[in-house]
GROMACS .gro file of N, CA, C and O in nm:
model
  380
    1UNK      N    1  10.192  10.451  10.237
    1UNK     CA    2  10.103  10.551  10.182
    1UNK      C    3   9.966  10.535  10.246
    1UNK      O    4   9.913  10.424  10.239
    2UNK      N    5   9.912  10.620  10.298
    2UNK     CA    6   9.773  10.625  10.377
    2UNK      C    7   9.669  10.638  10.273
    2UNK      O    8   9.672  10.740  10.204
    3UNK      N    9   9.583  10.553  10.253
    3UNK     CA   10   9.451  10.530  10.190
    3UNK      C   11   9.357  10.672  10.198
    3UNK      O   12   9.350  10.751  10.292
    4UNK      N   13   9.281  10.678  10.053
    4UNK     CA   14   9.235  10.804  10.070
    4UNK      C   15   9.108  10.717  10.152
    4UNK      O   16   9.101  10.595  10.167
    5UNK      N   17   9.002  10.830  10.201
    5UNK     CA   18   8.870  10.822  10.283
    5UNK      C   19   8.765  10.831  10.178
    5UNK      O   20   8.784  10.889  10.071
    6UNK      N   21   8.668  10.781  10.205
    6UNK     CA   22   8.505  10.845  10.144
    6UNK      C   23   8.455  10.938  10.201
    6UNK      O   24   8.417  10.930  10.318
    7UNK      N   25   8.445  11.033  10.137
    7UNK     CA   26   8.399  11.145  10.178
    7UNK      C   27   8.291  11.205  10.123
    7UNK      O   28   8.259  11.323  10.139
    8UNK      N   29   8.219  11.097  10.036
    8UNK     CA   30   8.102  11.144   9.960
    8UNK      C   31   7.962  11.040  10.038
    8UNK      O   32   7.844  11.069  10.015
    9UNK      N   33   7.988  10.959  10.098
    9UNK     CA   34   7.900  10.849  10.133
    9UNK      C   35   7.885  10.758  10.034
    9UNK      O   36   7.976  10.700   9.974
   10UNK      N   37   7.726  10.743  10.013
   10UNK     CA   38   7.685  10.641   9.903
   10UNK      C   39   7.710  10.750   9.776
   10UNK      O   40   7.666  10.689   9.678
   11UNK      N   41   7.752  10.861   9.737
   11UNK     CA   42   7.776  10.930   9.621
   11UNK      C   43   7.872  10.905   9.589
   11UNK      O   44   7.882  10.896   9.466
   12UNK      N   45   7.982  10.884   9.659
   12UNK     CA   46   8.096  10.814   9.603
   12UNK      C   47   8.132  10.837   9.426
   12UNK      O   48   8.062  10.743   9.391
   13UNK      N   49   8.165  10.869   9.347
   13UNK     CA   50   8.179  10.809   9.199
   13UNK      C   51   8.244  10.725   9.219
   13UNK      O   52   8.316  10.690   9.312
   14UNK      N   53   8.184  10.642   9.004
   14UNK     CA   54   8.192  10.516   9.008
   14UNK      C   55   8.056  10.452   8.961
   14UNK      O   56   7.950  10.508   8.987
   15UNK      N   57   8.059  10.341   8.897
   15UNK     CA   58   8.000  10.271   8.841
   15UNK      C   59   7.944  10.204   8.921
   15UNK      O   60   8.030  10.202   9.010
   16UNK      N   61   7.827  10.121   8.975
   16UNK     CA   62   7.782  10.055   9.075
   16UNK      C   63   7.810   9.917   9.091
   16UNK      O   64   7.846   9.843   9.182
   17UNK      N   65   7.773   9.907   8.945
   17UNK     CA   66   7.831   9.714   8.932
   17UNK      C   67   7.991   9.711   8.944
   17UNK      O   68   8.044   9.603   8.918
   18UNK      N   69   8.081   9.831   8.986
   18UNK     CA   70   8.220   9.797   9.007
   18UNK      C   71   8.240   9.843   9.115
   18UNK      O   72   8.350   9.807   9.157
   19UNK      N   73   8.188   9.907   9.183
   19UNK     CA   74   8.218   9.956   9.349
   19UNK      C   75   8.196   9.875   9.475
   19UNK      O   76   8.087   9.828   9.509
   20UNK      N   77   8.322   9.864   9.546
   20UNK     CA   78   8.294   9.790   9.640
   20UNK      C   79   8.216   9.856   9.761
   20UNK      O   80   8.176   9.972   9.754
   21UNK      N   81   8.192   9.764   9.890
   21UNK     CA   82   8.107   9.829   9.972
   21UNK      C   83   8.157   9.924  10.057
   21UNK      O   84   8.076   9.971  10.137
   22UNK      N   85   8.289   9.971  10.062
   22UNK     CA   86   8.338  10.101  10.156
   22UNK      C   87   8.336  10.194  10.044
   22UNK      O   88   8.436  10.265  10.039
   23UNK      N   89   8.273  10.208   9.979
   23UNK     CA   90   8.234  10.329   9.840
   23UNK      C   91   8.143  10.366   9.835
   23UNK      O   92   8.100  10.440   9.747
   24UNK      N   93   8.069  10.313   9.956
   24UNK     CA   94   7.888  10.339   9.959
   24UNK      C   95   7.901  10.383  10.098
   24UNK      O   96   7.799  10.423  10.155
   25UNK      N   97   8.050  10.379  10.179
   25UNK     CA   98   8.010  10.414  10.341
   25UNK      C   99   8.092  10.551  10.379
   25UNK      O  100   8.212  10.577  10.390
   26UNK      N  101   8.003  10.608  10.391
   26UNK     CA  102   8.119  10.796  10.438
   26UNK      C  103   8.207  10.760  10.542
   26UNK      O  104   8.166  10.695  10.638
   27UNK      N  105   8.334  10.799  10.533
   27UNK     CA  106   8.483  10.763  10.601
   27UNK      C  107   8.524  10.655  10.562
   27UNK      O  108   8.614  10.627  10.642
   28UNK      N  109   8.514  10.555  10.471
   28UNK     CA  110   8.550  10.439  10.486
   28UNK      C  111   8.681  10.472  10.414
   28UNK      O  112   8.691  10.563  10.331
   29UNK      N  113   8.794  10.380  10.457
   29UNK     CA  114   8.946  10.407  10.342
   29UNK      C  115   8.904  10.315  10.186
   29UNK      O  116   8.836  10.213  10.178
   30UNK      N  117   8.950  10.368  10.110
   30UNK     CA  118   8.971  10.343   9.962
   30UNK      C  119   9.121  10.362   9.924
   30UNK      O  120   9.203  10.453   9.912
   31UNK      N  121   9.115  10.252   9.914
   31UNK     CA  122   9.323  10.198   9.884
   31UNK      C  123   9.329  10.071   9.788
   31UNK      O  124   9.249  10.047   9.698
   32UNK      N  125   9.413  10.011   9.816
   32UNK     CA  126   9.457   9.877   9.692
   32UNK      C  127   9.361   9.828   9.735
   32UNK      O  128   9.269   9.872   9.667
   33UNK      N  129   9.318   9.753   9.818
   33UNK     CA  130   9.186   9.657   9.825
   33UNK      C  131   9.018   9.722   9.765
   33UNK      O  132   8.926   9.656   9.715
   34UNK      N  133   9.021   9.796   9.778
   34UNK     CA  134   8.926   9.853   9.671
   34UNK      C  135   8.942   9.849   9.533
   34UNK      O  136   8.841   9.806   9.476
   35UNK      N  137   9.043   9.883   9.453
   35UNK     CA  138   9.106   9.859   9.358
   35UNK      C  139   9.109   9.746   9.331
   35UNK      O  140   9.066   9.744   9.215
   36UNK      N  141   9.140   9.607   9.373
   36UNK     CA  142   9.145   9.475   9.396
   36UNK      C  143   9.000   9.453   9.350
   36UNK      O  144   8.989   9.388   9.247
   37UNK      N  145   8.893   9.493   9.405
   37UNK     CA  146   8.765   9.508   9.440
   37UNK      C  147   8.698   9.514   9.258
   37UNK      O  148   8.625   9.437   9.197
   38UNK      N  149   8.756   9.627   9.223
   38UNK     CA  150   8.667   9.654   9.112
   38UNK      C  151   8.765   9.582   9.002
   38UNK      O  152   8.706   9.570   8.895
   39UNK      N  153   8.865   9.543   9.000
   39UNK     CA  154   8.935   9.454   8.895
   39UNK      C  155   8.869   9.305   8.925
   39UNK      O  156   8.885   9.217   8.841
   40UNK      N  157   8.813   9.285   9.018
   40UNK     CA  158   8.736   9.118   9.054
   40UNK      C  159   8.565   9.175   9.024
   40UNK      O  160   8.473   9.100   9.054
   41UNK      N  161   8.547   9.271   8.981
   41UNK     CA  162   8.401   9.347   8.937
   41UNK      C  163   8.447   9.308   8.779
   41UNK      O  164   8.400   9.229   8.697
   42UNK      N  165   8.530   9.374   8.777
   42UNK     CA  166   8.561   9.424   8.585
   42UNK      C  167   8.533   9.273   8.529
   42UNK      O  168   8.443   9.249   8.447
   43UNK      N  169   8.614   9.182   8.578
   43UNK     CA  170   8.655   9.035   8.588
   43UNK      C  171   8.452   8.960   8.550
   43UNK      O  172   8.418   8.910   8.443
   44UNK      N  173   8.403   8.969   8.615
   44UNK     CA  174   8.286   8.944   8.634
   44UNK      C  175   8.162   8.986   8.508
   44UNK      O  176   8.069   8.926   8.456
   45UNK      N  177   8.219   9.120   8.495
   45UNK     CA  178   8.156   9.223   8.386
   45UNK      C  179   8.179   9.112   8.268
   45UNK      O  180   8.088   9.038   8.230
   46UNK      N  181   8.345   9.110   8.199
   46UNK     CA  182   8.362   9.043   8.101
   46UNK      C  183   8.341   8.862   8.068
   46UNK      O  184   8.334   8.796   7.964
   47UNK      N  185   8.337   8.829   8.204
   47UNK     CA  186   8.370   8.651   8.216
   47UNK      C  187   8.201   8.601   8.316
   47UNK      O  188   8.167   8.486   8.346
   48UNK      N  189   8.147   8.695   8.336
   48UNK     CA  190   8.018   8.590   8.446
   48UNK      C  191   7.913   8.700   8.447
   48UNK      O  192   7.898   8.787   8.361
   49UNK      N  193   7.855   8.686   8.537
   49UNK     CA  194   7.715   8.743   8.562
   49UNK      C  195   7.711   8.914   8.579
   49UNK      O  196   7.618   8.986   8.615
   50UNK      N  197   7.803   8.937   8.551
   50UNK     CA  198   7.802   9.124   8.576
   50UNK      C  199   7.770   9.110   8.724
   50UNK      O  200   7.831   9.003   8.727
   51UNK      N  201   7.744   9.119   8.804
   51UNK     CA  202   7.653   9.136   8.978
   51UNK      C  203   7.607   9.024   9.009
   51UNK      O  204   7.562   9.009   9.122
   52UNK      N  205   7.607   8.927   8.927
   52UNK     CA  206   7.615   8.792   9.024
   52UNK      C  207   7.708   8.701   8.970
   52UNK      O  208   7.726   8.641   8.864
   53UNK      N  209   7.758   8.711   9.072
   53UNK     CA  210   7.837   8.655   9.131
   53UNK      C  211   7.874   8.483   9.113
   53UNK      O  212   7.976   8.431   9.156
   54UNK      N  213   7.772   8.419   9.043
   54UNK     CA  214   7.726   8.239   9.111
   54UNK      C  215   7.859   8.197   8.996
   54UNK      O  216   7.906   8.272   8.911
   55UNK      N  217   7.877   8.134   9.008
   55UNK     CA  218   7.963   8.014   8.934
   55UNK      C  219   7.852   8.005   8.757
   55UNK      O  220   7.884   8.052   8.648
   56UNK      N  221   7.727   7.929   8.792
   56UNK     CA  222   7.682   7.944   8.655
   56UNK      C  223   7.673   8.038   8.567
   56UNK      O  224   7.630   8.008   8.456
   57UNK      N  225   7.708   8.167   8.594
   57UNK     CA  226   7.701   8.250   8.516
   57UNK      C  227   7.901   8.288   8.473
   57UNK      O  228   7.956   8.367   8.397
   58UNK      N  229   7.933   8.216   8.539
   58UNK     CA  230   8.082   8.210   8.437
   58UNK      C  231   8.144   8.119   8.338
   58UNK      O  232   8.136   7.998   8.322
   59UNK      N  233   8.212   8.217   8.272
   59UNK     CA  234   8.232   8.173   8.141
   59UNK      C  235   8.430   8.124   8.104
   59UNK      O  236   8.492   8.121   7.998
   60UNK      N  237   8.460   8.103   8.201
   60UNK     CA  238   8.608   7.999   8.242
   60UNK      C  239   8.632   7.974   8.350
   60UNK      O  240   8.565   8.021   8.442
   61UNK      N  241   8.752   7.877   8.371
   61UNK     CA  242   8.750   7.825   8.472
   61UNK      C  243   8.726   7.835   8.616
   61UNK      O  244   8.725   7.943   8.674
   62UNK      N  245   8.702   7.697   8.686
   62UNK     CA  246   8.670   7.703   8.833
   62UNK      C  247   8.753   7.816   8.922
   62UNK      O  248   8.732   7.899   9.010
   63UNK      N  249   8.866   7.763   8.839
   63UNK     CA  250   9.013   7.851   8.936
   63UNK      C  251   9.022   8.044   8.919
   63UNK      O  252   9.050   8.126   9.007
   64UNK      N  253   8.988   8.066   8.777
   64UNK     CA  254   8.969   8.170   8.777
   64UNK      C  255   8.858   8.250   8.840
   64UNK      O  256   8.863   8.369   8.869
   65UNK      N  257   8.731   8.144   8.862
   65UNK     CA  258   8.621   8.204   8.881
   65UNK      C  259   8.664   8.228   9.088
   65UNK      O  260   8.617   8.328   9.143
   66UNK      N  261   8.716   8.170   9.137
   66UNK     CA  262   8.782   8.135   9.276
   66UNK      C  263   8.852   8.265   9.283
   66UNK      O  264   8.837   8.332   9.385
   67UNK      N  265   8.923   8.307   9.191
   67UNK     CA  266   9.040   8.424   9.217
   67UNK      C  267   8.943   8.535   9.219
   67UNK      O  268   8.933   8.593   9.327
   68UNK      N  269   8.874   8.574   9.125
   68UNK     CA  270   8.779   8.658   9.097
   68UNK      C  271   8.687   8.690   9.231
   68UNK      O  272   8.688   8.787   9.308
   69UNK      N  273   8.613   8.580   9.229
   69UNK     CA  274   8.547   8.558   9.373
   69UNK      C  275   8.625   8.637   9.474
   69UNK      O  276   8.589   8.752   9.500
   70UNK      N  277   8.718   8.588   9.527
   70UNK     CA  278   8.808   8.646   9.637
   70UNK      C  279   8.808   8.786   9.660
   70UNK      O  280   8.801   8.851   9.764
   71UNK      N  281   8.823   8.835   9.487
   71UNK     CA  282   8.804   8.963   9.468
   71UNK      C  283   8.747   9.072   9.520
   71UNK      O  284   8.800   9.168   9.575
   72UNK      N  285   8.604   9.045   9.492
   72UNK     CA  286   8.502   9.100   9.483
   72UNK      C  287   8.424   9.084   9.660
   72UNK      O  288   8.318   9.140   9.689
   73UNK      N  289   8.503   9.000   9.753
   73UNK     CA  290   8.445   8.964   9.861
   73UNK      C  291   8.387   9.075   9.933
   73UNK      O  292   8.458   9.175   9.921
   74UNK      N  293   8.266   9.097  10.016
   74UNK     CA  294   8.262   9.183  10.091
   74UNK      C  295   8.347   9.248  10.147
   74UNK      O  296   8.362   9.369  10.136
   75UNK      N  297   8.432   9.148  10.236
   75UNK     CA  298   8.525   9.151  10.367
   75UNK      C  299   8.624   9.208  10.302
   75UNK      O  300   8.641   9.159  10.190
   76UNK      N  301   8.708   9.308  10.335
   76UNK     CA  302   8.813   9.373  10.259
   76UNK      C  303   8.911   9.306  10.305
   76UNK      O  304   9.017   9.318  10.245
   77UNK      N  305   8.906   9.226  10.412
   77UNK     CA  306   9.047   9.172  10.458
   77UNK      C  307   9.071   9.000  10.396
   77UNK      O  308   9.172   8.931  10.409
   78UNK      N  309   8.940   8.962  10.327
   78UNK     CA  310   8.934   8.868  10.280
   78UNK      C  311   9.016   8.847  10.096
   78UNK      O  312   9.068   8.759  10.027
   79UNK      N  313   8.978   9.001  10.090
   79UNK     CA  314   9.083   9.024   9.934
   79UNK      C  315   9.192   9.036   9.943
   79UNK      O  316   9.266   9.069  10.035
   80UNK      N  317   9.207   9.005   9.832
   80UNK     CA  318   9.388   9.011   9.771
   80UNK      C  319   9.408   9.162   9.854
   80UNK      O  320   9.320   9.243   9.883
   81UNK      N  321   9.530   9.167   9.877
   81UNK     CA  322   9.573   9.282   9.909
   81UNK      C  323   9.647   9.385   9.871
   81UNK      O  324   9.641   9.494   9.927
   82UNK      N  325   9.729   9.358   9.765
   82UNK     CA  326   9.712   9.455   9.627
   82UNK      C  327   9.680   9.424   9.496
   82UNK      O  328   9.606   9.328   9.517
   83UNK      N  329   9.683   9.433   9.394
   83UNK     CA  330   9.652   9.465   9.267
   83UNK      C  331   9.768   9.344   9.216
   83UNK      O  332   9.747   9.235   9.163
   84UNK      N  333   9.879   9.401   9.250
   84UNK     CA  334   9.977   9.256   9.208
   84UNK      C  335   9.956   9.101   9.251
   84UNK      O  336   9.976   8.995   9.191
   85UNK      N  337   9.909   9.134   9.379
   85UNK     CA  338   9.870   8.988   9.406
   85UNK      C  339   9.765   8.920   9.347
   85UNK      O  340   9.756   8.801   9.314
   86UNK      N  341   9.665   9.041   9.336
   86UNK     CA  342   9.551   8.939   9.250
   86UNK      C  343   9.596   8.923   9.123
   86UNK      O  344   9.563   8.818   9.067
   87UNK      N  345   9.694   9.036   9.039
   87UNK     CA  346   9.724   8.966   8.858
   87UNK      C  347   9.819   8.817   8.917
   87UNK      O  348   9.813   8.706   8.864
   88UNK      N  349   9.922   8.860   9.064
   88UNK     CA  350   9.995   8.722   9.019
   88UNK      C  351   9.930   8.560   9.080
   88UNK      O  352   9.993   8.459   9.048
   89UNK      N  353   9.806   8.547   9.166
   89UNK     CA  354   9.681   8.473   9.160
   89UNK      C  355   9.666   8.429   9.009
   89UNK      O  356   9.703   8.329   8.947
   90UNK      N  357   9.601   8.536   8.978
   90UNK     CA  358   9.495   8.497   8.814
   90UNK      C  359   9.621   8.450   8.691
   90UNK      O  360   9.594   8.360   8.612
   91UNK      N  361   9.706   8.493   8.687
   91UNK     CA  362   9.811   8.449   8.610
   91UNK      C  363   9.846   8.330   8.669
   91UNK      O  364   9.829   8.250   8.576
   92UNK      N  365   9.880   8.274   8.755
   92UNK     CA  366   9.901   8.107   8.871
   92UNK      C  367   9.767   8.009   8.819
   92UNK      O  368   9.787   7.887   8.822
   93UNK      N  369   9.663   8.045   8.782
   93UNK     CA  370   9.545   7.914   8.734
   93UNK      C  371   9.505   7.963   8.604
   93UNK      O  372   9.443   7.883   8.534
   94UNK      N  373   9.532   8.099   8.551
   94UNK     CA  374   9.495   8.080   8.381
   94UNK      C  375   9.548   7.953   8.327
   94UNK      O  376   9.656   7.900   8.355
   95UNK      N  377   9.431   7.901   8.221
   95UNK     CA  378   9.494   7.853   8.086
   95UNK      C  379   9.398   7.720   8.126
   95UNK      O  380   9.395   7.622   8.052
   0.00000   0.00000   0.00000
């Protein structure tokens, strides 16, 4: 399945503290790793710093805070690469 494009630029919709950075760039693809993207945002929202990111501002573990992290990485090739991989990650160090 071919990834949709940005076609709005930085207008993009969407919440800011959950959008990753090809949501702010006109043409960029938006597919599972974006998605990936804002579930390691959401992650952050409920468990750490909302937009930052640091370790002290989370509120469980190292391991989760690691999966999360990954998440949310700039580098899109550095994230999970779908949606399943990051629940079956975060489900592998809960508890």
């Amino acid at each position: 399945m071919a990834p949709s494009v940005n076609d709005m630029g930085e207008n993009f919709w969407g919440a800011r503290r959950s959008k990753s950075p090809e949501e702010f760039i006109l043409g960029a693809p938006i597919d599972a790793r974006t998605n990936v993207f804002t579930m390691g945002a959401i992650a952050f929202g409920l468990l750490g710093g909302e937009m930052d990111y640091s370790f002290s501002k989370w509120e469980a573990n190292r391991s989760l805070y690691e999966v999360a992290l990954r998440a949310v990485s700039k580098e899109r090739e550095e994230r999970f690469k779908t949606i399943n991989d990051f629940i079956n990650a975060w489900n592998s160090v809960k508890n």
